mmCIF file with all atom_site columns, C-alpha atoms in Angstrom:
data_model
loop_
_atom_site.group_PDB
_atom_site.id
_atom_site.type_symbol
_atom_site.label_atom_id
_atom_site.label_alt_id
_atom_site.label_comp_id
_atom_site.label_asym_id
_atom_site.label_entity_id
_atom_site.label_seq_id
_atom_site.pdbx_PDB_ins_code
_atom_site.Cartn_x
_atom_site.Cartn_y
_atom_site.Cartn_z
_atom_site.occupancy
_atom_site.B_iso_or_equiv
_atom_site.pdbx_formal_charge
_atom_site.auth_seq_id
_atom_site.auth_comp_id
_atom_site.auth_asym_id
_atom_site.auth_atom_id
_atom_site.pdbx_PDB_model_num
ATOM 1   C CA . MET C 1 1   ? 246.614 149.107 97.563  1.00 0.00 ? 1   MET C CA 1
ATOM 2   C CA . ARG C 1 2   ? 243.191 150.958 98.797  1.00 0.00 ? 2   ARG C CA 1
ATOM 3   C CA . ILE C 1 3   ? 239.858 149.657 97.622  1.00 0.00 ? 3   ILE C CA 1
ATOM 4   C CA . GLY C 1 4   ? 239.089 152.264 95.122  1.00 0.00 ? 4   GLY C CA 1
ATOM 5   C CA . GLU C 1 5   ? 242.357 151.473 93.193  1.00 0.00 ? 5   GLU C CA 1
ATOM 6   C CA . LEU C 1 6   ? 241.554 147.986 93.723  1.00 0.00 ? 6   LEU C CA 1
ATOM 7   C CA . ALA C 1 7   ? 238.378 148.128 92.148  1.00 0.00 ? 7   ALA C CA 1
ATOM 8   C CA . ALA C 1 8   ? 238.964 150.430 89.378  1.00 0.00 ? 8   ALA C CA 1
ATOM 9   C CA . GLN C 1 9   ? 241.872 147.944 88.145  1.00 0.00 ? 9   GLN C CA 1
ATOM 10  C CA . ALA C 1 10  ? 240.069 144.915 88.759  1.00 0.00 ? 10  ALA C CA 1
ATOM 11  C CA . GLY C 1 11  ? 236.454 146.187 87.169  1.00 0.00 ? 11  GLY C CA 1
ATOM 12  C CA . VAL C 1 12  ? 234.686 145.896 89.890  1.00 0.00 ? 12  VAL C CA 1
ATOM 13  C CA . THR C 1 13  ? 232.760 148.050 92.167  1.00 0.00 ? 13  THR C CA 1
ATOM 14  C CA . THR C 1 14  ? 233.952 149.059 95.581  1.00 0.00 ? 14  THR C CA 1
ATOM 15  C CA . ASP C 1 15  ? 230.482 147.376 97.060  1.00 0.00 ? 15  ASP C CA 1
ATOM 16  C CA . ALA C 1 16  ? 231.631 144.173 95.000  1.00 0.00 ? 16  ALA C CA 1
ATOM 17  C CA . VAL C 1 17  ? 235.040 144.366 96.773  1.00 0.00 ? 17  VAL C CA 1
ATOM 18  C CA . ARG C 1 18  ? 233.580 144.574 100.366 1.00 0.00 ? 18  ARG C CA 1
ATOM 19  C CA . PHE C 1 19  ? 231.347 141.755 99.541  1.00 0.00 ? 19  PHE C CA 1
ATOM 20  C CA . TYR C 1 20  ? 234.123 139.749 98.217  1.00 0.00 ? 20  TYR C CA 1
ATOM 21  C CA . GLU C 1 21  ? 235.970 140.066 101.318 1.00 0.00 ? 21  GLU C CA 1
ATOM 22  C CA . LYS C 1 22  ? 233.195 139.732 103.875 1.00 0.00 ? 22  LYS C CA 1
ATOM 23  C CA . VAL C 1 23  ? 232.648 136.079 102.283 1.00 0.00 ? 23  VAL C CA 1
ATOM 24  C CA . GLY C 1 24  ? 236.341 135.512 102.146 1.00 0.00 ? 24  GLY C CA 1
ATOM 25  C CA . LEU C 1 25  ? 237.223 135.898 98.786  1.00 0.00 ? 25  LEU C CA 1
ATOM 26  C CA . VAL C 1 26  ? 239.726 138.391 98.948  1.00 0.00 ? 26  VAL C CA 1
ATOM 27  C CA . ALA C 1 27  ? 241.331 139.754 102.214 1.00 0.00 ? 27  ALA C CA 1
ATOM 28  C CA . GLY C 1 28  ? 242.626 143.121 103.165 1.00 0.00 ? 28  GLY C CA 1
ATOM 29  C CA . ARG C 1 29  ? 244.171 144.727 106.255 1.00 0.00 ? 29  ARG C CA 1
ATOM 30  C CA . ARG C 1 30  ? 242.898 147.716 108.012 1.00 0.00 ? 30  ARG C CA 1
ATOM 31  C CA . LEU C 1 31  ? 245.414 150.848 107.983 1.00 0.00 ? 31  LEU C CA 1
ATOM 32  C CA . PRO C 1 32  ? 245.660 152.825 111.248 1.00 0.00 ? 32  PRO C CA 1
ATOM 33  C CA . ASN C 1 33  ? 243.323 155.355 109.586 1.00 0.00 ? 33  ASN C CA 1
ATOM 34  C CA . GLY C 1 34  ? 240.452 152.757 108.864 1.00 0.00 ? 34  GLY C CA 1
ATOM 35  C CA . TYR C 1 35  ? 241.228 152.250 104.925 1.00 0.00 ? 35  TYR C CA 1
ATOM 36  C CA . ARG C 1 36  ? 240.916 149.064 103.608 1.00 0.00 ? 36  ARG C CA 1
ATOM 37  C CA . ASP C 1 37  ? 245.067 148.395 102.381 1.00 0.00 ? 37  ASP C CA 1
ATOM 38  C CA . PHE C 1 38  ? 245.121 145.214 99.719  1.00 0.00 ? 38  PHE C CA 1
ATOM 39  C CA . PRO C 1 39  ? 248.183 143.416 97.962  1.00 0.00 ? 39  PRO C CA 1
ATOM 40  C CA . PRO C 1 40  ? 248.697 143.985 94.467  1.00 0.00 ? 40  PRO C CA 1
ATOM 41  C CA . GLU C 1 41  ? 248.015 140.508 93.759  1.00 0.00 ? 41  GLU C CA 1
ATOM 42  C CA . THR C 1 42  ? 244.356 140.898 94.291  1.00 0.00 ? 42  THR C CA 1
ATOM 43  C CA . VAL C 1 43  ? 243.853 142.456 91.204  1.00 0.00 ? 43  VAL C CA 1
ATOM 44  C CA . ALA C 1 44  ? 244.728 139.556 89.183  1.00 0.00 ? 44  ALA C CA 1
ATOM 45  C CA . TRP C 1 45  ? 242.542 137.369 91.810  1.00 0.00 ? 45  TRP C CA 1
ATOM 46  C CA . LEU C 1 46  ? 239.733 139.481 91.336  1.00 0.00 ? 46  LEU C CA 1
ATOM 47  C CA . LEU C 1 47  ? 240.008 139.081 87.499  1.00 0.00 ? 47  LEU C CA 1
ATOM 48  C CA . TYR C 1 48  ? 240.193 135.567 87.974  1.00 0.00 ? 48  TYR C CA 1
ATOM 49  C CA . VAL C 1 49  ? 236.683 135.465 90.199  1.00 0.00 ? 49  VAL C CA 1
ATOM 50  C CA . ARG C 1 50  ? 234.880 137.783 87.314  1.00 0.00 ? 50  ARG C CA 1
ATOM 51  C CA . THR C 1 51  ? 235.933 135.226 84.378  1.00 0.00 ? 51  THR C CA 1
ATOM 52  C CA . ALA C 1 52  ? 235.055 132.261 86.434  1.00 0.00 ? 52  ALA C CA 1
ATOM 53  C CA . GLN C 1 53  ? 231.527 133.638 87.476  1.00 0.00 ? 53  GLN C CA 1
ATOM 54  C CA . THR C 1 54  ? 231.246 134.374 83.611  1.00 0.00 ? 54  THR C CA 1
ATOM 55  C CA . LEU C 1 55  ? 231.934 130.869 82.889  1.00 0.00 ? 55  LEU C CA 1
ATOM 56  C CA . GLY C 1 56  ? 229.313 129.990 85.481  1.00 0.00 ? 56  GLY C CA 1
ATOM 57  C CA . PHE C 1 57  ? 231.234 129.005 88.418  1.00 0.00 ? 57  PHE C CA 1
ATOM 58  C CA . SER C 1 58  ? 229.566 130.159 91.868  1.00 0.00 ? 58  SER C CA 1
ATOM 59  C CA . LEU C 1 59  ? 231.154 131.961 94.470  1.00 0.00 ? 59  LEU C CA 1
ATOM 60  C CA . ALA C 1 60  ? 231.624 128.890 96.927  1.00 0.00 ? 60  ALA C CA 1
ATOM 61  C CA . GLU C 1 61  ? 232.879 127.107 94.180  1.00 0.00 ? 61  GLU C CA 1
ATOM 62  C CA . ILE C 1 62  ? 235.429 129.899 92.967  1.00 0.00 ? 62  ILE C CA 1
ATOM 63  C CA . MET C 1 63  ? 236.610 130.147 96.892  1.00 0.00 ? 63  MET C CA 1
ATOM 64  C CA . SER C 1 64  ? 237.127 126.384 97.034  1.00 0.00 ? 64  SER C CA 1
ATOM 65  C CA . HIS C 1 65  ? 238.709 125.926 94.126  1.00 0.00 ? 65  HIS C CA 1
ATOM 66  C CA . GLY C 1 66  ? 240.849 129.011 94.400  1.00 0.00 ? 66  GLY C CA 1
ATOM 67  C CA . GLU C 1 67  ? 242.372 127.103 97.353  1.00 0.00 ? 67  GLU C CA 1
ATOM 68  C CA . GLU C 1 68  ? 243.164 124.089 95.360  1.00 0.00 ? 68  GLU C CA 1
ATOM 69  C CA . LEU C 1 69  ? 244.295 125.774 92.375  1.00 0.00 ? 69  LEU C CA 1
ATOM 70  C CA . ARG C 1 70  ? 247.087 128.010 94.367  1.00 0.00 ? 70  ARG C CA 1
ATOM 71  C CA . ASP C 1 71  ? 248.182 124.598 96.164  1.00 0.00 ? 71  ASP C CA 1
ATOM 72  C CA . ALA C 1 72  ? 248.405 122.883 93.318  1.00 0.00 ? 72  ALA C CA 1
ATOM 73  C CA . PRO C 1 73  ? 251.846 121.909 91.286  1.00 0.00 ? 73  PRO C CA 1
ATOM 74  C CA . ASP C 1 74  ? 250.337 122.717 88.120  1.00 0.00 ? 74  ASP C CA 1
ATOM 75  C CA . ALA C 1 75  ? 247.720 125.367 88.065  1.00 0.00 ? 75  ALA C CA 1
ATOM 76  C CA . ALA C 1 76  ? 246.788 125.024 84.107  1.00 0.00 ? 76  ALA C CA 1
ATOM 77  C CA . ALA C 1 77  ? 246.108 121.448 84.429  1.00 0.00 ? 77  ALA C CA 1
ATOM 78  C CA . GLY C 1 78  ? 243.958 122.049 87.705  1.00 0.00 ? 78  GLY C CA 1
ATOM 79  C CA . LEU C 1 79  ? 242.293 124.514 86.050  1.00 0.00 ? 79  LEU C CA 1
ATOM 80  C CA . SER C 1 80  ? 241.438 122.497 82.924  1.00 0.00 ? 80  SER C CA 1
ATOM 81  C CA . ALA C 1 81  ? 240.248 119.700 85.143  1.00 0.00 ? 81  ALA C CA 1
ATOM 82  C CA . LEU C 1 82  ? 237.695 122.016 86.904  1.00 0.00 ? 82  LEU C CA 1
ATOM 83  C CA . LEU C 1 83  ? 236.677 123.164 83.455  1.00 0.00 ? 83  LEU C CA 1
ATOM 84  C CA . GLU C 1 84  ? 235.808 119.797 82.124  1.00 0.00 ? 84  GLU C CA 1
ATOM 85  C CA . GLU C 1 85  ? 234.004 118.914 85.151  1.00 0.00 ? 85  GLU C CA 1
ATOM 86  C CA . LYS C 1 86  ? 232.012 122.209 84.822  1.00 0.00 ? 86  LYS C CA 1
ATOM 87  C CA . ILE C 1 87  ? 231.139 120.989 80.913  1.00 0.00 ? 87  ILE C CA 1
ATOM 88  C CA . ARG C 1 88  ? 230.313 117.727 82.811  1.00 0.00 ? 88  ARG C CA 1
ATOM 89  C CA . VAL C 1 89  ? 227.604 119.074 84.894  1.00 0.00 ? 89  VAL C CA 1
ATOM 90  C CA . ILE C 1 90  ? 226.256 121.497 82.047  1.00 0.00 ? 90  ILE C CA 1
ATOM 91  C CA . ASP C 1 91  ? 225.765 118.493 79.905  1.00 0.00 ? 91  ASP C CA 1
ATOM 92  C CA . GLU C 1 92  ? 224.032 116.705 82.774  1.00 0.00 ? 92  GLU C CA 1
ATOM 93  C CA . ARG C 1 93  ? 221.555 119.513 83.201  1.00 0.00 ? 93  ARG C CA 1
ATOM 94  C CA . MET C 1 94  ? 220.966 120.060 79.549  1.00 0.00 ? 94  MET C CA 1
ATOM 95  C CA . ALA C 1 95  ? 219.679 116.554 79.328  1.00 0.00 ? 95  ALA C CA 1
ATOM 96  C CA . GLU C 1 96  ? 217.814 116.723 82.497  1.00 0.00 ? 96  GLU C CA 1
ATOM 97  C CA . LEU C 1 97  ? 216.151 120.120 81.039  1.00 0.00 ? 97  LEU C CA 1
ATOM 98  C CA . ALA C 1 98  ? 215.743 118.072 77.411  1.00 0.00 ? 98  ALA C CA 1
ATOM 99  C CA . ALA C 1 99  ? 213.996 115.835 79.468  1.00 0.00 ? 99  ALA C CA 1
ATOM 100 C CA . LEU C 1 100 ? 211.986 118.107 81.271  1.00 0.00 ? 100 LEU C CA 1
ATOM 101 C CA . ARG C 1 101 ? 211.501 119.875 78.071  1.00 0.00 ? 101 ARG C CA 1
ATOM 102 C CA . SER C 1 102 ? 209.707 116.610 76.188  1.00 0.00 ? 102 SER C CA 1
ATOM 103 C CA . GLU C 1 103 ? 207.676 115.684 79.388  1.00 0.00 ? 103 GLU C CA 1
ATOM 104 C CA . LEU C 1 104 ? 206.209 119.278 79.205  1.00 0.00 ? 104 LEU C CA 1
ATOM 105 C CA . ALA C 1 105 ? 205.405 118.899 75.319  1.00 0.00 ? 105 ALA C CA 1
ATOM 106 C CA . THR C 1 106 ? 203.586 115.638 76.167  1.00 0.00 ? 106 THR C CA 1
ATOM 107 C CA . ARG C 1 107 ? 201.508 117.377 77.922  1.00 0.00 ? 107 ARG C CA 1
ATOM 108 C CA . VAL C 1 108 ? 200.218 120.396 76.186  1.00 0.00 ? 108 VAL C CA 1
ATOM 109 C CA . GLY C 1 109 ? 196.828 120.151 75.116  1.00 0.00 ? 109 GLY C CA 1
ATOM 110 C CA . THR C 1 110 ? 196.016 117.124 77.087  1.00 0.00 ? 110 THR C CA 1
ATOM 111 C CA . GLY C 1 111 ? 192.908 119.073 78.654  1.00 0.00 ? 111 GLY C CA 1
ATOM 112 C CA . CYS C 1 112 ? 194.485 119.199 82.536  1.00 0.00 ? 112 CYS C CA 1
ATOM 113 C CA . PRO C 1 113 ? 198.449 119.061 82.161  1.00 0.00 ? 113 PRO C CA 1
ATOM 114 C CA . LEU C 1 114 ? 198.770 118.486 85.500  1.00 0.00 ? 114 LEU C CA 1
ATOM 115 C CA . ARG C 1 115 ? 197.549 115.283 85.633  1.00 0.00 ? 115 ARG C CA 1
ATOM 116 C CA . ALA C 1 116 ? 199.919 112.419 84.852  1.00 0.00 ? 116 ALA C CA 1
ATOM 117 C CA . VAL C 1 117 ? 200.198 111.070 81.221  1.00 0.00 ? 117 VAL C CA 1
ATOM 118 C CA . GLY C 1 118 ? 197.547 108.195 80.922  1.00 0.00 ? 118 GLY C CA 1
ATOM 119 C CA . GLU C 1 119 ? 195.869 108.954 83.936  1.00 0.00 ? 119 GLU C CA 1
ATOM 120 C CA . ALA C 1 120 ? 192.094 108.859 83.546  1.00 0.00 ? 120 ALA C CA 1
ATOM 121 C CA . GLY C 1 121 ? 189.909 111.994 84.126  1.00 0.00 ? 121 GLY C CA 1
#
């Protein structure tokens, strides 16, 4: 299928398809007339990519995990494990942000908020 049809079916722009091709997320072949030709299963893959991005996965993560999932005997179990890992990372980041927020709150109204708390000024 040509790039315009692929983009329309996947709900992305042709520029997005070109970018994904450039970074190695999708592969098409060039026809003698210069047009790109993509296999039909590329639509499902692009829908997966867009969903994964919406769920907070980077393109690098999607690329590496996509290879893992294609080779996994049980893709659903593999995907669940990836989602659980992403939740763990998010929970860690939320804890870091809560600690940062608390630190910032202790510095509000201290005169010079960039000095270490308790530092003589």
